[in-house]
Short mmCIF file of C-alpha atoms in Angstrom, two decimals:
data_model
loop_
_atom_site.label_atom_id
_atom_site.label_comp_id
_atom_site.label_asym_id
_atom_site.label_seq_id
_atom_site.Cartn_x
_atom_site.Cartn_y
_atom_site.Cartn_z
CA UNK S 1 74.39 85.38 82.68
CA UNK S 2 73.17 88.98 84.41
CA UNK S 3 77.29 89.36 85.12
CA UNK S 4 77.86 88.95 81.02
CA UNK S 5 74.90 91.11 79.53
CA UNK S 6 76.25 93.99 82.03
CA UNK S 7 79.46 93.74 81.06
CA UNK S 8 77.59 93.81 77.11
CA UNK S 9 75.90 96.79 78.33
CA UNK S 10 79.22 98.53 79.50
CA UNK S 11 80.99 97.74 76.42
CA UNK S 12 78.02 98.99 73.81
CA UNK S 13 77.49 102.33 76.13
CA UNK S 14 81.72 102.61 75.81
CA UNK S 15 81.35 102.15 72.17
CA UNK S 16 78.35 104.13 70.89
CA UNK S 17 80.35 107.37 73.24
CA UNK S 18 83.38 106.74 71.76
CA UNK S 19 82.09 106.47 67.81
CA UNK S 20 79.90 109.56 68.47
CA UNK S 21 82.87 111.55 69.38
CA UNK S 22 85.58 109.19 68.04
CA UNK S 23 88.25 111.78 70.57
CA UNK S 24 90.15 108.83 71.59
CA UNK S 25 89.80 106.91 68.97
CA UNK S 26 91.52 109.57 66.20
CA UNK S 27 93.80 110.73 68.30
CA UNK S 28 95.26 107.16 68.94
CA UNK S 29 95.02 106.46 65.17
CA UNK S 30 97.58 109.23 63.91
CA UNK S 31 99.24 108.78 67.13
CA UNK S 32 100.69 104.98 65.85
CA UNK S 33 100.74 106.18 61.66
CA UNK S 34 103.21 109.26 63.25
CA UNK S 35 105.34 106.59 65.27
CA UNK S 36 105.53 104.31 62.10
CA UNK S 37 106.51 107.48 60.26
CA UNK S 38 109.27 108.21 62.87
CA UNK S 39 110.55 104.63 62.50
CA UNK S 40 111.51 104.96 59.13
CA UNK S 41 114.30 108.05 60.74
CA UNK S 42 115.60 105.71 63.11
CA UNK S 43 116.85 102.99 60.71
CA UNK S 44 117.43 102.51 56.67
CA UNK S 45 113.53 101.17 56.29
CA UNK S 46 114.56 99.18 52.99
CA UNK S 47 116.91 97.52 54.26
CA UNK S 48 116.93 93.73 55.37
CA UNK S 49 116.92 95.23 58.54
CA UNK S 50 113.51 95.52 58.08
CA UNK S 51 112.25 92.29 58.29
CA UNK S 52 114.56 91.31 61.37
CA UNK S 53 112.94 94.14 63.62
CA UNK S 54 109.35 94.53 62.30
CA UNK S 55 107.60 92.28 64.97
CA UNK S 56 109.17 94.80 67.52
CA UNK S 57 108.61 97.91 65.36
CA UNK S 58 104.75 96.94 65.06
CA UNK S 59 104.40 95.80 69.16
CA UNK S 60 105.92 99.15 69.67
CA UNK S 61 103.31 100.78 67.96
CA UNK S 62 100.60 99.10 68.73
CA UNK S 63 101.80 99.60 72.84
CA UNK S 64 101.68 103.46 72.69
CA UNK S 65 98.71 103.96 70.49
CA UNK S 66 96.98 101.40 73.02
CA UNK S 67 98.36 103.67 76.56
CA UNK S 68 97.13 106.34 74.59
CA UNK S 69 93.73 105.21 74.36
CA UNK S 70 93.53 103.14 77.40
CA UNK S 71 94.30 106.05 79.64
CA UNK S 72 90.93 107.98 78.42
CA UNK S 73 88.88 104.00 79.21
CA UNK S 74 88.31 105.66 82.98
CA UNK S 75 89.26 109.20 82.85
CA UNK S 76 86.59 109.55 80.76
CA UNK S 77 84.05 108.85 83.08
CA UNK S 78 85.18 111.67 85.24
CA UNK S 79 83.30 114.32 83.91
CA UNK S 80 79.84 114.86 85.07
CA UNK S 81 80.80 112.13 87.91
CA UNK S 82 80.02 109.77 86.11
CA UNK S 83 82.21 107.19 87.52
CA UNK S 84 80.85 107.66 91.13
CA UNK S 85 77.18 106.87 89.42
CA UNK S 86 78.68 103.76 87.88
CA UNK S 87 80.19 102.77 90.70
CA UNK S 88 77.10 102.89 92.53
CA UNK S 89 74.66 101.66 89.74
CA UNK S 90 74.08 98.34 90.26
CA UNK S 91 76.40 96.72 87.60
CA UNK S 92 79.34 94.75 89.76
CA UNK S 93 82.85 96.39 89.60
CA UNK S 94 84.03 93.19 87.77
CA UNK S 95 81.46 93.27 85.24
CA UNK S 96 82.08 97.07 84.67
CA UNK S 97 86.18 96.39 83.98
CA UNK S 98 85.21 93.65 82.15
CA UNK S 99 82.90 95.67 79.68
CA UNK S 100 85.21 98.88 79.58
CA UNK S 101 88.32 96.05 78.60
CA UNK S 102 85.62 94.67 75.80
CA UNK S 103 85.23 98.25 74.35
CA UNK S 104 89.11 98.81 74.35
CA UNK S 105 89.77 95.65 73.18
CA UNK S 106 87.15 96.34 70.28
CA UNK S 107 88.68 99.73 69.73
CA UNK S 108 92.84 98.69 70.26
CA UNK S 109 92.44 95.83 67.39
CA UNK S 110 90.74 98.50 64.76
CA UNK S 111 93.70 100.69 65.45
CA UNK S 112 95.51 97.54 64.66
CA UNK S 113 93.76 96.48 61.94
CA UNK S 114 94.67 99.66 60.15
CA UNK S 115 98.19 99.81 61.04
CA UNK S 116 98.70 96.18 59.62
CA UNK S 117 98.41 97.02 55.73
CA UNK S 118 100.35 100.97 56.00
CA UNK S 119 102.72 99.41 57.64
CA UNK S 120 103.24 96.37 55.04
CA UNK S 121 102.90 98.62 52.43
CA UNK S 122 105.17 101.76 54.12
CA UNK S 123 108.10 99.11 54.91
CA UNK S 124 107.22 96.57 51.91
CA UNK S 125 106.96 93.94 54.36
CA UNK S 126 104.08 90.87 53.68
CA UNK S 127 101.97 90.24 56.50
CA UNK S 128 99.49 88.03 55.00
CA UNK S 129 102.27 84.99 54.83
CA UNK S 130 100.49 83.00 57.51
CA UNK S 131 97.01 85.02 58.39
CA UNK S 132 95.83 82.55 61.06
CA UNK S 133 99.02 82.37 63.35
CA UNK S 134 99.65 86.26 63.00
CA UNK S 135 95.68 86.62 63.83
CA UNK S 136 95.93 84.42 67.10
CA UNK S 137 98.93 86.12 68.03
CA UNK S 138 97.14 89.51 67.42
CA UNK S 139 94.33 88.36 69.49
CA UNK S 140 96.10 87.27 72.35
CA UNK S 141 98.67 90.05 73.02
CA UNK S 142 96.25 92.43 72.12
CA UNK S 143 93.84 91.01 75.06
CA UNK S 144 97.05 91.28 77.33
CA UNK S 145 97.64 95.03 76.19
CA UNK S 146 94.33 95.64 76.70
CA UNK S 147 93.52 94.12 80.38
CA UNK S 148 96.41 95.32 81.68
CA UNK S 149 95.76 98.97 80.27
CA UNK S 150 92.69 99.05 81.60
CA UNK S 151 93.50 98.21 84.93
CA UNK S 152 96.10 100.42 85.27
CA UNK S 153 93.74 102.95 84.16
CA UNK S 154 91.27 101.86 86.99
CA UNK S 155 94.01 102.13 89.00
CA UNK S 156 95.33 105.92 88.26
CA UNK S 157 92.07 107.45 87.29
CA UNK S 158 92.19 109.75 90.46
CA UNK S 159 95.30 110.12 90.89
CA UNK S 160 97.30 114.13 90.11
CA UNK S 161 99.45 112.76 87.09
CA UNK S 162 97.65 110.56 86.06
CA UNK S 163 98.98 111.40 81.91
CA UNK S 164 102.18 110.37 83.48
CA UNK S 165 101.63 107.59 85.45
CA UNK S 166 99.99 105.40 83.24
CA UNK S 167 102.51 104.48 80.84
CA UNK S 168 105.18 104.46 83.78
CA UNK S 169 103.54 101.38 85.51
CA UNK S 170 102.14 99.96 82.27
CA UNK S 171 104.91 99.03 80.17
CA UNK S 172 107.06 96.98 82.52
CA UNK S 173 104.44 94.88 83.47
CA UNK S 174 103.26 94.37 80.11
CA UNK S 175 106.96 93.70 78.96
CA UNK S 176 106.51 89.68 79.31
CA UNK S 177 103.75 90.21 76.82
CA UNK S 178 104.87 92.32 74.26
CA UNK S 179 108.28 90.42 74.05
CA UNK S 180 106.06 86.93 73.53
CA UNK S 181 104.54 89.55 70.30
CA UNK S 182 107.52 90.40 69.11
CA UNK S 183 109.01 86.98 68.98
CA UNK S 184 106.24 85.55 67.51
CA UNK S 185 105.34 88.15 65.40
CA UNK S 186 108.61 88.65 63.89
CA UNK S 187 109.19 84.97 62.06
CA UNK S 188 105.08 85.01 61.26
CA UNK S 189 105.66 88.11 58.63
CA UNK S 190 108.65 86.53 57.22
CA UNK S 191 106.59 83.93 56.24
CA UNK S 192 107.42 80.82 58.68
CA UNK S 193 105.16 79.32 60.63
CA UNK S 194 105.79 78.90 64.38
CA UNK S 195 108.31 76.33 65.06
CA UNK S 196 108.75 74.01 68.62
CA UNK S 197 110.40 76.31 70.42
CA UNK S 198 108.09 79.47 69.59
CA UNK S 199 105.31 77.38 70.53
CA UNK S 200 106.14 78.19 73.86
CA UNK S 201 105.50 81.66 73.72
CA UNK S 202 102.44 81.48 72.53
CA UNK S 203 101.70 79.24 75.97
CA UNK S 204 103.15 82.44 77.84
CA UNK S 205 101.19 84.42 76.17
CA UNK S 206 97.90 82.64 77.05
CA UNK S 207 98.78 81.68 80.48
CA UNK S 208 99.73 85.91 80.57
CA UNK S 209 96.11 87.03 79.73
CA UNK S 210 94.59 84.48 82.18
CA UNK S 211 96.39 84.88 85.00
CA UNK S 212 95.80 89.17 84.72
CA UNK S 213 92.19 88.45 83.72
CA UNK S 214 91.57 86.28 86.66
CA UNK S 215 93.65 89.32 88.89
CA UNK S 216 92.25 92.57 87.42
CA UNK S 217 88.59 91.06 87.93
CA UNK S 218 89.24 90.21 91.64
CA UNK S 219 91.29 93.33 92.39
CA UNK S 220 89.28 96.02 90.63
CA UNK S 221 86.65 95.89 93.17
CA UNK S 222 89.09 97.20 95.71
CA UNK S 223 90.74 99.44 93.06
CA UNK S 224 87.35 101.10 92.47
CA UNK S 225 85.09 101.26 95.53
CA UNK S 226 88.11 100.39 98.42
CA UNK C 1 114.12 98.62 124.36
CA UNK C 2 113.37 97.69 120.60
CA UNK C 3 115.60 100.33 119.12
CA UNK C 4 118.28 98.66 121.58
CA UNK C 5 117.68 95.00 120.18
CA UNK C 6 118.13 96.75 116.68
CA UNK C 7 121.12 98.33 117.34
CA UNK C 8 122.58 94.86 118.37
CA UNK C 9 120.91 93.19 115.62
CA UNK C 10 123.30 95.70 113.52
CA UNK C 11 125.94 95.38 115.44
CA UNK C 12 126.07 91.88 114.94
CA UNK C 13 125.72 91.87 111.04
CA UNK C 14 128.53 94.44 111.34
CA UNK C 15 130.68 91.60 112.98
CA UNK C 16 129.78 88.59 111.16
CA UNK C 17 129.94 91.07 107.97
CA UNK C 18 133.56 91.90 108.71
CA UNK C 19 134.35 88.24 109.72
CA UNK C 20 133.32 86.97 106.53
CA UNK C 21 135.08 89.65 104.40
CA UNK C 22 138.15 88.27 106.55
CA UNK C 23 137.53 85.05 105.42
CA UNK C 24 136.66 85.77 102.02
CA UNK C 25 139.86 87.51 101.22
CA UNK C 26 142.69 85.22 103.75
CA UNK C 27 140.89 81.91 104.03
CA UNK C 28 139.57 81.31 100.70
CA UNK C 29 141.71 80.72 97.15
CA UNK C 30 141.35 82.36 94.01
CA UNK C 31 138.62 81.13 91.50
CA UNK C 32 140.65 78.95 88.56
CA UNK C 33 139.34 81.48 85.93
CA UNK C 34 137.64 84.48 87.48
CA UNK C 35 140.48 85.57 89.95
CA UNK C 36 139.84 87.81 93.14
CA UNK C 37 136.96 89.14 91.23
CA UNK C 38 134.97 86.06 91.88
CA UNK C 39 134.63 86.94 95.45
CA UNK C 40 131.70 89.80 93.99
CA UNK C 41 129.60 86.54 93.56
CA UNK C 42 129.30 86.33 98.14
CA UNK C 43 127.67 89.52 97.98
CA UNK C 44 125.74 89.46 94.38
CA UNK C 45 123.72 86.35 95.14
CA UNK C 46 122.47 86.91 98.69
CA UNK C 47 121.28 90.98 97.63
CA UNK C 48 118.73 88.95 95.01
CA UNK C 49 117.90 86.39 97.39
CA UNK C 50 117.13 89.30 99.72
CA UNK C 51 115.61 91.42 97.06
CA UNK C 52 112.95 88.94 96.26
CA UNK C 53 112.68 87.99 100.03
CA UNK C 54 111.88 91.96 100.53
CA UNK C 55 109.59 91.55 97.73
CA UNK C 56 107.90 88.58 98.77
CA UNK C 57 107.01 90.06 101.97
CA UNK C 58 105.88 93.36 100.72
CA UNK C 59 103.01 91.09 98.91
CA UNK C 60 102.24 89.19 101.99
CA UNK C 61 101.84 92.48 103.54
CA UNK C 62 99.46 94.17 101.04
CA UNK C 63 97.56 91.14 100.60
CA UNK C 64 97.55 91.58 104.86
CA UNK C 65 96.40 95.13 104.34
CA UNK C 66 93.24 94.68 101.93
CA UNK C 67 92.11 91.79 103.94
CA UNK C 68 92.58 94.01 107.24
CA UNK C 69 92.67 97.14 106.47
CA UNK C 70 95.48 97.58 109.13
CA UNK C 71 97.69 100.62 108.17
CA UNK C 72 100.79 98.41 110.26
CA UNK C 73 101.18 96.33 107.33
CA UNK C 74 100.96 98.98 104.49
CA UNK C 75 104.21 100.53 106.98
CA UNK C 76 105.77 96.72 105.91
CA UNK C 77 104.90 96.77 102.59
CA UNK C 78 106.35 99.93 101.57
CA UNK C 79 109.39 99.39 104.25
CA UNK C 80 109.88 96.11 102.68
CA UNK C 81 109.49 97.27 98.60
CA UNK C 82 112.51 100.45 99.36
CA UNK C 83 114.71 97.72 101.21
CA UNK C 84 114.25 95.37 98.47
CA UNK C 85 114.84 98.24 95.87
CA UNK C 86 117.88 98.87 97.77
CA UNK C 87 119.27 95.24 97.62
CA UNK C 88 118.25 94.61 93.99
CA UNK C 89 120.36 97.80 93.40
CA UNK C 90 123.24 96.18 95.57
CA UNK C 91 122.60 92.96 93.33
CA UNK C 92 122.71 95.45 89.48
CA UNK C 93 125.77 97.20 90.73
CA UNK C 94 127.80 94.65 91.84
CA UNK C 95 126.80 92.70 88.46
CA UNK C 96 127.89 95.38 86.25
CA UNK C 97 131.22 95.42 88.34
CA UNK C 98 131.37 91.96 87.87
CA UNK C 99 130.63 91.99 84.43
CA UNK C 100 133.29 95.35 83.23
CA UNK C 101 136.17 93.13 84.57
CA UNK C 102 135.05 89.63 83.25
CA UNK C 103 133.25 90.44 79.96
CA UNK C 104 134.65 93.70 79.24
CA UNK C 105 131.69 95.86 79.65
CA UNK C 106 129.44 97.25 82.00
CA UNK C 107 126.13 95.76 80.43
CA UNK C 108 124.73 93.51 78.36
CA UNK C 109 121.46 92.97 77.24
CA UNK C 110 121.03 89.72 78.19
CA UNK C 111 117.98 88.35 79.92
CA UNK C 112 119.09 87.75 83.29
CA UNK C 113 120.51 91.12 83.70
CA UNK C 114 117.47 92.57 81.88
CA UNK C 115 114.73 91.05 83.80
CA UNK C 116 116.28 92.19 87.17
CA UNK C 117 116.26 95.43 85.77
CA UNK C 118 112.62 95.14 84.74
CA UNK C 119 111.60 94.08 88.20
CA UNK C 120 113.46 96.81 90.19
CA UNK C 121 111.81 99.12 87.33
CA UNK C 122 108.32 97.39 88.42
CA UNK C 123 108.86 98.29 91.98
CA UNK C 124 110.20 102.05 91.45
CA UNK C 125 106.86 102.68 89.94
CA UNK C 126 105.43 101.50 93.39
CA UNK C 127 106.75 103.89 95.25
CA UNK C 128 106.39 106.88 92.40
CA UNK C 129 102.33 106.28 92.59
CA UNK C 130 102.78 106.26 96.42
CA UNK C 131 104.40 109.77 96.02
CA UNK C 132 101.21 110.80 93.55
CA UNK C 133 97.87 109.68 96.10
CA UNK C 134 97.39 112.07 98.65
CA UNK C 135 94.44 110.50 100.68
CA UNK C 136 96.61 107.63 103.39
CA UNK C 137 93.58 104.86 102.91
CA UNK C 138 93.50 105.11 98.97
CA UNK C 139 97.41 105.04 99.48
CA UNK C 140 97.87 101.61 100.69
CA UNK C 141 95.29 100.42 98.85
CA UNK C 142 96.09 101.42 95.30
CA UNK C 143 99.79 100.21 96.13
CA UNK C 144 98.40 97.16 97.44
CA UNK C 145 96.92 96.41 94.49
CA UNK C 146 99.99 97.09 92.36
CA UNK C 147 102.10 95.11 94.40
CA UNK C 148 99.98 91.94 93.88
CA UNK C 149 100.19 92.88 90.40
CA UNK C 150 104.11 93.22 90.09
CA UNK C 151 104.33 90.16 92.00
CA UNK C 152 102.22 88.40 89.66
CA UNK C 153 104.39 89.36 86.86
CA UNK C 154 108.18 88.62 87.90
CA UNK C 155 107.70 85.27 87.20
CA UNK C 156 106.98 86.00 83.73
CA UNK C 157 109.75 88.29 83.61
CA UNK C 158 111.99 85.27 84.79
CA UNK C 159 110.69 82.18 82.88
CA UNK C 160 111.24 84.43 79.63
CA UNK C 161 114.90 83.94 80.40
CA UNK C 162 115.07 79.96 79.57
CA UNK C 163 113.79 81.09 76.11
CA UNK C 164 116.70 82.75 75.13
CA UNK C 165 120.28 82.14 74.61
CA UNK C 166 121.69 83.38 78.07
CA UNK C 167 125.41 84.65 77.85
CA UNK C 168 125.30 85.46 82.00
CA UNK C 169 126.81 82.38 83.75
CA UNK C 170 124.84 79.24 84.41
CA UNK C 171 123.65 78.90 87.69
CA UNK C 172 125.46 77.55 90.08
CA UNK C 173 123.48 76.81 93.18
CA UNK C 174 121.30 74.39 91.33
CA UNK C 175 121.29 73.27 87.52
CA UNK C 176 124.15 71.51 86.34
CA UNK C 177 126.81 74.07 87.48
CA UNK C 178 129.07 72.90 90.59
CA UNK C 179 130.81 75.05 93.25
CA UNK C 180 133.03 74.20 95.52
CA UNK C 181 131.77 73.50 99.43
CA UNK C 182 133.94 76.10 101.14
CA UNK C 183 132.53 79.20 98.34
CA UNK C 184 129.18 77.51 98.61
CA UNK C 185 129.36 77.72 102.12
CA UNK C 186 130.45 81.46 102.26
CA UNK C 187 127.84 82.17 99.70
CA UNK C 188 124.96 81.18 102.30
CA UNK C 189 127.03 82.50 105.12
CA UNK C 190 127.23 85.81 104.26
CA UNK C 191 123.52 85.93 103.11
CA UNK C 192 123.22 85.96 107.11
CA UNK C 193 124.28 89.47 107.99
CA UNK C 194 122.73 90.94 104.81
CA UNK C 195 119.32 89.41 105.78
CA UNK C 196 119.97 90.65 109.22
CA UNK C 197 120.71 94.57 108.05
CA UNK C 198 117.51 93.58 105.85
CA UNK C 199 115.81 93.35 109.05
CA UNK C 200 117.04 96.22 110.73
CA UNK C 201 116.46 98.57 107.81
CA UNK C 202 112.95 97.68 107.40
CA UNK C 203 112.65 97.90 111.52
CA UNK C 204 113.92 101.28 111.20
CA UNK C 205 111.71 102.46 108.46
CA UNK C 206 108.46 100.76 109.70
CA UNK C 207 109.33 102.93 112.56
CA UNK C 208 109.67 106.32 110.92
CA UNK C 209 106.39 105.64 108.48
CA UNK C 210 104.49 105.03 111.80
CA UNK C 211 105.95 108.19 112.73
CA UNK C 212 105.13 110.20 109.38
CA UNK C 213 101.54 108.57 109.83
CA UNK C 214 100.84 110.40 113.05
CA UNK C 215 102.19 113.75 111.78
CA UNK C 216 100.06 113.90 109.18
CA UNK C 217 97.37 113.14 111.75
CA UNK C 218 98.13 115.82 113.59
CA UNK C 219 98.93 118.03 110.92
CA UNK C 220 95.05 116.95 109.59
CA UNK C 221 93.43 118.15 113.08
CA UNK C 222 95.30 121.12 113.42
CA UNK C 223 93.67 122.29 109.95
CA UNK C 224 90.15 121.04 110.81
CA UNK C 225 90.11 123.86 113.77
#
């Protein structure tokens, strides 16, 4: 119970910073509306095309606005030192990645939640065919995205390049995830529900987030304090 | 003394290495539809089964490392991740050989051939964020960490495959595909010298990062005067 309302109290201190200044949070936001806008460059965006790519165009998206704003989650924290006085408060490491994950997770799925509608209105595709499938999928990848971003971004908060190394290590690993999106993702804006095969992704996705939950919390410890 | 036993160690793979090519290109017929090309297949299978092998000990050895702290077994891991990266390499390579004479073209994006591309992309990042910590102790340990993690996903990366339509050939050591006893027999055979040079290499590079270590030891106490 003390391990959850610290990780609260992480999360609302990440929060309230981040809407004072709202640095990361802007920056991410045009970040994904350019991207969309350099999509339609790549490819004829009225085409049927469309529809047969946009679960990858979106995941795409919503993967490099995310490093973007995952890779300020710890850097953040290094002005003023204020990492070494969290690390030392008494809040456990755990409960401190799980808050900061909380916040970006909060933060990641706004981003979202505004590129959904410009980009079903930019590439006249409807999203709203089956709300409650493309909202768990949402969820779930999102919370993969997320706890992976975050810690990778325990993980190369000290480091030189740590711009640079961020997305390097993140996007392989979160491959598995984002191509259980895409799949999923893809079918749901066309309109069709999930069918028996597709099902399964969703149980990849799932067992995805749990197993790097259940990792990141044991390992960040280590990651953090050594 | 060791370095001797290595050297034989090597020798011997050499040996059994150039025994088995003899056998491989006098004793044993052409496949029915692949040709002499099928022969790729004695040295593509065993460089994955020794990738992963490499792999598989480079986790047991970081896992070693944050419960010990011992800087011996962050030598293994990262001896064992660039032998492995070398063998999965070996394994891509020889694929794409494979693959221009059989298929046509070098590469396709199927997801056999991509996931073995994803993990030797998973490990290459290991040893770029070894390259970007200075500090030896926060090293090991960040890799440590992020070879548990890569670990933990190349299963994902694998079980994604039975969800798609696969155009690389079914396997053949287990499933439903059959091989014949003799190439089955090669196949294993000649995993023998490659783990063996496996062995060696990682011997030999243990060795020189034990080396490196106490350089930068030294180096460290010459600037403190």
């Amino acid at each position: 119970m003390l391990f959850l309302r610290q990780a609260w109290t992480i999360a609302a201190k990440d929060l309230r910073s981040e809407f004072r200044t709202k640095e990361a949070l802007n920056a991410s936001l045009s970040f994904a509306l350019v991207i969309l806008l350099l999509f339609s460059f790549a490819f004829d965006p009225t085409a049927e095309m469309t529809r047969e790519i946009s679960g990858g165009l979106l995941w795409l998206v919503f993967a490099f606005a995310g490093a973007l704003l995952l890779n300020r989650s710890f850097a953040r924290e290094l002005e003023n030192d204020c990492l070494d006085v969290l690390v030392v408060s008494p809040v456990p490491a755990a409960a401190l990645f799980l808050g900061k994950a909380l916040a970006n997770y909060v933060l990641l799925l706004g981003i979202e939640a505004v590129c959904l509608p410009v980009f079903g209105v930019f590439y006249n595709v409807s999203w709203a065919g089956q709300p409650g499938w493309l909202a768990l999928v949402v969820l779930l990848a999102t919370w993969g995205i997320t706890v992976i971003g975050t810690m990778f971004s325990a993980l190369t908060v000290n480091l030189r390049l740590r711009e640079l190394m961020l997305p390097m290590l993140v996007y392989p690993v979160l491959i598995p995830c984002l191509m259980a999106a895409m799949q999923l993702t893809t079918p749901l804006i066309a309109g069709q529900p999930p069918s028996g095969d597709q099902l399964a992704w969703v149980r990849m996705l799932v067992g995805f987030d749990i197993i790097f939950t259940a990792l990141s919390v044991t390992l960040v410890e280590t990651v953090l304090i050594g | 003394m060791k370095e001797k036993i290595l050297y034989a160690l090597g020798a011997l793979a050499a040996l059994l290495l150039a025994r088995n090519i003899r056998v491989m290109l006098t004793g044993l017929p052409d496949e029915a539809f692949q040709g002499a090309i099928f022969r790729i297949i004695f040295f593509h299978v065993p460089a994955a089964f020794t990738c992963f092998l490499c792999f598989f000990i480079a986790l047991i050895a970081s896992i070693s490392y944050l419960k010990s702290g011992k800087m011996q077994w962050d030598s293994l891991a990262v001896s064992a991740t660039e032998v492995g990266l070398a063998f999965g390499a070996a394994n891509l390579v020889s694929g794409m050989i494979w693959a221009r004479i059989i298929w046509g073209i070098w590469w396709t994006w199927d997801w056999r051939l991509t996931s073995m591309l994803v993990c030797w992309l998973l490990y290459a990042g290991y040893l770029v964020l070894r390259r970007a910590v200075e500090e030896p102790a926060q090293r090991a340990r960040l890799s440590a960490v992020l070879s548990i993690l890569s670990f933990a996903v190349v299963p994902f990366v694998f079980f994604s495959i039975k969800w798609f339509r696969t155009q690389h050939p079914q396997p053949v050591l287990y499933g439903e595909g059959k091989m014949d006893a003799a190439y089955r027999a090669m196949l294993y055979g000649n995993w023998v010298p490659l783990l063996m040079l496996a062995a060696v290499l990682v011997m030999i590079r243990i060795g020189q990062e034990n080396r490196r270590r106490e350089l930068d030891a030294l180096r460290r106490e010459v600037h403190a005067f």
